[in-house]
Short mmCIF file of C-alpha atoms in Angstrom, two decimals:
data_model
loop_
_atom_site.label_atom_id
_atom_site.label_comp_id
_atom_site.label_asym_id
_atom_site.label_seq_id
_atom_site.Cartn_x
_atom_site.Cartn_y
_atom_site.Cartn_z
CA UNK N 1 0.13 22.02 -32.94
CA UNK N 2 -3.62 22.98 -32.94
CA UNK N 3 -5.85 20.50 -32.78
CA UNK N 4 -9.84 20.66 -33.90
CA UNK N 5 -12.58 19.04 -32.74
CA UNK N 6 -15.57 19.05 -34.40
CA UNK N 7 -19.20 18.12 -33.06
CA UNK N 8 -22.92 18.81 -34.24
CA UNK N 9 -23.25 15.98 -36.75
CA UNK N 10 -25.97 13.75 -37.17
CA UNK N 11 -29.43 12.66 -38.76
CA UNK N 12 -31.35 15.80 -39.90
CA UNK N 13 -34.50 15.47 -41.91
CA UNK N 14 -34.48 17.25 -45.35
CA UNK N 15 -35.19 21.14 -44.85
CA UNK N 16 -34.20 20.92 -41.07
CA UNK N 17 -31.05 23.03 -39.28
CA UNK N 18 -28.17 21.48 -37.91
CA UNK N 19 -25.17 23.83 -35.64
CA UNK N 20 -21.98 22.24 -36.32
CA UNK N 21 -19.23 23.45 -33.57
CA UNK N 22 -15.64 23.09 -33.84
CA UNK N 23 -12.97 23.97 -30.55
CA UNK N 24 -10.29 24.97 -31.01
CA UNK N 25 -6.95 23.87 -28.20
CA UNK N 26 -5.24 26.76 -28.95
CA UNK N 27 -5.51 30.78 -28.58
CA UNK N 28 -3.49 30.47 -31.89
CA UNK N 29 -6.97 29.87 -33.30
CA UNK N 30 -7.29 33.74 -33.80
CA UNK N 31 -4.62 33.60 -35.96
CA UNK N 32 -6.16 31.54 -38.29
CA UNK N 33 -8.16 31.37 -41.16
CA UNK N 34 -11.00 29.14 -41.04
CA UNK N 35 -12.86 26.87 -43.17
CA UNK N 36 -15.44 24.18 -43.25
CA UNK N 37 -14.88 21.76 -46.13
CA UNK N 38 -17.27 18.47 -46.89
CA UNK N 39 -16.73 15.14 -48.42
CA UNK N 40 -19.27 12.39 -49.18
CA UNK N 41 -17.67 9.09 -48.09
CA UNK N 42 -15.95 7.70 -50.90
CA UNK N 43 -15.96 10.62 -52.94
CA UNK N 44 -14.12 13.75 -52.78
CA UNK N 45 -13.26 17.07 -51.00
CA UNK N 46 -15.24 19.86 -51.48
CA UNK N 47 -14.66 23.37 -49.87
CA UNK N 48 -18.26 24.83 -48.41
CA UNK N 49 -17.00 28.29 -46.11
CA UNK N 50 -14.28 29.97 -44.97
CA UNK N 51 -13.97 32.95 -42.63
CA UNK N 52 -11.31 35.35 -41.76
CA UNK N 53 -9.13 35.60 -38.53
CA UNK N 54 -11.55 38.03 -37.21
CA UNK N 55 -14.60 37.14 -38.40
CA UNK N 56 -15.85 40.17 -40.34
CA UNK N 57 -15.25 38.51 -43.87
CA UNK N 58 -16.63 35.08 -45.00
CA UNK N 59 -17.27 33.32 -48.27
CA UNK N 60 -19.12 30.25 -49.52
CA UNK N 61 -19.65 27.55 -52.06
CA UNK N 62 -22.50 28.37 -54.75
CA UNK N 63 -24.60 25.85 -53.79
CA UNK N 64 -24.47 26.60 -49.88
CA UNK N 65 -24.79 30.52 -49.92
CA UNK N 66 -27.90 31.62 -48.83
CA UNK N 67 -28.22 28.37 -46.77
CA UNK N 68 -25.48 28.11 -44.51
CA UNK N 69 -23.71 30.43 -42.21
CA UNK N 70 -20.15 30.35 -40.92
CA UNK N 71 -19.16 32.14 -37.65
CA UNK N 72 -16.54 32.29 -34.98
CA UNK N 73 -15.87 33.03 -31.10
CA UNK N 74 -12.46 33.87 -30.96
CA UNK N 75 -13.12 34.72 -27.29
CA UNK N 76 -14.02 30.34 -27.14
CA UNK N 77 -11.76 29.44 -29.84
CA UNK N 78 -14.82 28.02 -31.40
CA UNK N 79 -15.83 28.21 -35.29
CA UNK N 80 -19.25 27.53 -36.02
CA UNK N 81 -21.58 26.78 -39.24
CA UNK N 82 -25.42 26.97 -39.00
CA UNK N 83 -26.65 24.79 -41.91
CA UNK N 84 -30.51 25.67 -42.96
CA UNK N 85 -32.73 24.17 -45.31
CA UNK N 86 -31.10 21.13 -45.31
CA UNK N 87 -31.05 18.79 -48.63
CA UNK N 88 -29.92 15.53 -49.03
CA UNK N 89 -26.85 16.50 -51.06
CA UNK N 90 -25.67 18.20 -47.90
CA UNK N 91 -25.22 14.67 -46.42
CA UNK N 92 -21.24 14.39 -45.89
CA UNK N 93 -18.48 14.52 -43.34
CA UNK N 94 -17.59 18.26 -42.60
CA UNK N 95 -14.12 18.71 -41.70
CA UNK N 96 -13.08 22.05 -39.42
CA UNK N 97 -10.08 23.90 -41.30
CA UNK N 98 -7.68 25.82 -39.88
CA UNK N 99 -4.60 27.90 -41.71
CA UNK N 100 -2.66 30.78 -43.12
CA UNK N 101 -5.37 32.42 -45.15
CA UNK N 102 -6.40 30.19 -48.02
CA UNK N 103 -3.96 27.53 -46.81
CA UNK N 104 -5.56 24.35 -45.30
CA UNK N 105 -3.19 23.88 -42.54
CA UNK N 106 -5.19 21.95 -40.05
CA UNK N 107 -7.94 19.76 -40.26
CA UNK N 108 -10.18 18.09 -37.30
CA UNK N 109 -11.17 14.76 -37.94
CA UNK N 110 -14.80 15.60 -39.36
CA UNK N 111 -18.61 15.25 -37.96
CA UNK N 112 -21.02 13.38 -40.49
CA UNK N 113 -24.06 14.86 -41.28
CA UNK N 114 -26.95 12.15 -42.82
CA UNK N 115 -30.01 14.52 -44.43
CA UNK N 116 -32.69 11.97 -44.97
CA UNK N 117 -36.75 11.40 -43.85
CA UNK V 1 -15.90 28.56 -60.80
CA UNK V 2 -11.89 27.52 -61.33
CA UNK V 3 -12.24 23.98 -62.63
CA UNK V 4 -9.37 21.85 -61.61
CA UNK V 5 -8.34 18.63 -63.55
CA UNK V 6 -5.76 15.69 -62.65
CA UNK V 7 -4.42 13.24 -64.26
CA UNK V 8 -4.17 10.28 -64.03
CA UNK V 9 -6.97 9.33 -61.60
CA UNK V 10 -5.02 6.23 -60.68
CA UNK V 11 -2.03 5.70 -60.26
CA UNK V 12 -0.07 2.17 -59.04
CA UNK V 13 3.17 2.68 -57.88
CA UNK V 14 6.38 0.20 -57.54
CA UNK V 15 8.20 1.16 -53.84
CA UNK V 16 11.55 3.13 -54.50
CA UNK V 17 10.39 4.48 -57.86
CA UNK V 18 9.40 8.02 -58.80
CA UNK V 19 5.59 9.09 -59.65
CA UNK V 20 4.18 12.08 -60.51
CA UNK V 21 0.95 13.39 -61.23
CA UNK V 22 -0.58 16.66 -63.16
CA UNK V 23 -2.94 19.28 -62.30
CA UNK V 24 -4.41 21.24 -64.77
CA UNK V 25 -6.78 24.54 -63.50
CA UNK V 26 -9.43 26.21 -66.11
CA UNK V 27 -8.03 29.83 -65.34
CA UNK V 28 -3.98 31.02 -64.35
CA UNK V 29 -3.52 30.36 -60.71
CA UNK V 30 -1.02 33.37 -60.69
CA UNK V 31 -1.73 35.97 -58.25
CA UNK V 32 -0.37 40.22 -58.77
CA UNK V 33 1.69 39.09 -55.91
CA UNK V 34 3.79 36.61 -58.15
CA UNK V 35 2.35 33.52 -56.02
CA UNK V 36 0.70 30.80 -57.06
CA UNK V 37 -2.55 29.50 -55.19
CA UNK V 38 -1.94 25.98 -55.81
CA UNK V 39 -1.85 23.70 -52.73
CA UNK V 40 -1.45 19.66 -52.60
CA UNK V 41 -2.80 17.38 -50.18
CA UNK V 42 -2.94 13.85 -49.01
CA UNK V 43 -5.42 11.95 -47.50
CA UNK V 44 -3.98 8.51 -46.33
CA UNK V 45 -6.26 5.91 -45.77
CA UNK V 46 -8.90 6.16 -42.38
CA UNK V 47 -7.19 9.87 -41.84
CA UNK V 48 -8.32 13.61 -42.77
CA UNK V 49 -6.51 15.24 -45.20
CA UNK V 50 -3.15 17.04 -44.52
CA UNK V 51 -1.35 19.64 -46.37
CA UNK V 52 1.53 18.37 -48.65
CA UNK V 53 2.74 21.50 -50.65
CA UNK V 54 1.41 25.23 -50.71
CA UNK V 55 1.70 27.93 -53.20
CA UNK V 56 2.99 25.30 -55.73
CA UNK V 57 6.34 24.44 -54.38
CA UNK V 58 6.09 25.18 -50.96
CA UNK V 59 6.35 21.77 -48.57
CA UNK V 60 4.54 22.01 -45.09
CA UNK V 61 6.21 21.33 -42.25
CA UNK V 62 7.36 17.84 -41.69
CA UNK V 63 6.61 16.70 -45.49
CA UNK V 64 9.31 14.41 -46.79
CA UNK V 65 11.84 16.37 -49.10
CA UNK V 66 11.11 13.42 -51.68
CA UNK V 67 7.72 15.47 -52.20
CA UNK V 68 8.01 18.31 -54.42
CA UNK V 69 5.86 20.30 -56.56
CA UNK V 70 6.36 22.86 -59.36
CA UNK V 71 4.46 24.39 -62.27
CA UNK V 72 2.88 27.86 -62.59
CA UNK V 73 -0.27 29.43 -64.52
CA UNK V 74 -2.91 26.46 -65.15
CA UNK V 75 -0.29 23.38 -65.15
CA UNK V 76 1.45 21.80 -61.97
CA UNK V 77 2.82 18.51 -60.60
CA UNK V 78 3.45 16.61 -57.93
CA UNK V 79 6.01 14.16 -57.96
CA UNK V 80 7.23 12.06 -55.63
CA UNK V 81 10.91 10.93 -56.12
CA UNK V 82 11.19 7.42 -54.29
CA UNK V 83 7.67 5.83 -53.53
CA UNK V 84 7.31 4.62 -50.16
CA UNK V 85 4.25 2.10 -48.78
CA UNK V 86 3.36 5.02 -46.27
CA UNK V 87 2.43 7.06 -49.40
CA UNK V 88 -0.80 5.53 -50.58
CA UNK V 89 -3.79 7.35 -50.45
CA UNK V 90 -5.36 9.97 -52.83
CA UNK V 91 -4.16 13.07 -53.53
CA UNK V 92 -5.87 16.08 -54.09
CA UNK V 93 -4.84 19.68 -55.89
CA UNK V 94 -6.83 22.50 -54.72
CA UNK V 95 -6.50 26.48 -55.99
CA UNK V 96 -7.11 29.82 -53.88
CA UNK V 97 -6.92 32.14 -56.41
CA UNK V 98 -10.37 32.92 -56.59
CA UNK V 99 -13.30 31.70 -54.39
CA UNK V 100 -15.05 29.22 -54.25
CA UNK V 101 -11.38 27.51 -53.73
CA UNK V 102 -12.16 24.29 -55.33
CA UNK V 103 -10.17 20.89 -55.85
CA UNK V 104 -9.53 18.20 -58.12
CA UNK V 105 -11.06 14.89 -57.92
CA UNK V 106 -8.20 13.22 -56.39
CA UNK V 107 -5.57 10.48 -57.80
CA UNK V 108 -5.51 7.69 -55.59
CA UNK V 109 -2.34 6.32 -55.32
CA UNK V 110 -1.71 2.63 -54.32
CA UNK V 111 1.27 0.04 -54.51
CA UNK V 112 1.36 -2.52 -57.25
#
């Protein structure tokens, strides 16, 4: 089974960037769909991105469009998501997704972000 | 955006009984393709997530045939036949039919 590993959390200050990364051990990572989903600790799931097996489709959560930006290197079974214009809302633990389409198959065990001065 | 609604938000279980619980979305899950984007997922204490059931009655690979789900439009369940310890945590309906896919707020299930 594919397994995800995600990196690029941390402490960002409010309006800063932050490149989350997420590998991939498998070429079977092409197959896949791909999201990035977020939950505040304690609280629940929220879906942010997803992008399709070859990366020229994506889609985003309302409050994240404009903001963020999802990508992959199917080449370096990696997914990535540039966050901009960070707030503090965007504080959470972002989980890498991986599946059939819309399906959530496969999660990594998340990166925490922390937006605060 | 699909707003999606379960009930009941908490839910204490006895081990070896059934349990169920409901998720209601704000617009018909049911695709042209005569699928259902309804998925269920678990998220056991300390762990990520994992996928329980897709497409409304659809279990994932290595789910416990006491999990099943059903329903079809804008009302679906989850019910687990026999409780077992191993089963606490909160559980989570999510749709796909439209985008953003969004999810309920969870029913955490624990043992009485």
């Amino acid at each position: 089974e594919v397994q995800l590993v995600e990196s690029g959390g941390g402490l960002v200050q409010p309006g800063g960037s932050l490149r989350l990364s997420c590998a991939a051990s498998e070429d079977t990572f092409r197959n896949f769909w791909m999201h990035w989903v977020r939950q505040v600790p304690g609280k629940g799931l929220v879906w942010v991105s997803r992008i399709d097996k070859d990366g020229s489709g994506a889609s985003y959560e309302g409050s994240v469009k404009g903001r963020f930006t999802i990508s992959r290197d199917n080449a370096k079974n990696t997914l990535h998501l540039l966050m901009n214009s960070l707030r503090a809302e965007d504080t959470a633990v972002y989980y890498c997704v991986g599946g059939s389409g819309t399906i959530l198959e496969h999660w990594g065990q998340g990166t925490l972000v922390t937006v605060s001065s | 955006d699909i707003v999606m609604t379960q009930s009941p938000l908490s839910l204490p279980v006895t081990p070896g009984e059934p349990a169920s619980i409901s998720c209601r979305s704000s617009q018909s899950l049911l695709y042209s393709n005569g699928h259902n984007y309804l998925d269920w997922y678990v998220q056991k204490p300390g762990q990520s997530p994992q996928l329980l059931i897709y497409l409304a009655s659809n279990r994932a690979s290595g789910v416990p045939d006491r999990f099943s789900g059903s329903g079809s439009g804008t009302d679906f369940t989850l019910r687990i036949t026999r409780v077992e310890a191993e089963d606490v945590g909160v559980y989570y309906c999510m749709q796909a039919q439209q985008t953003p896919q969004t999810f309920g707020q969870g029913t955490k299930v624990e043992i009485k």
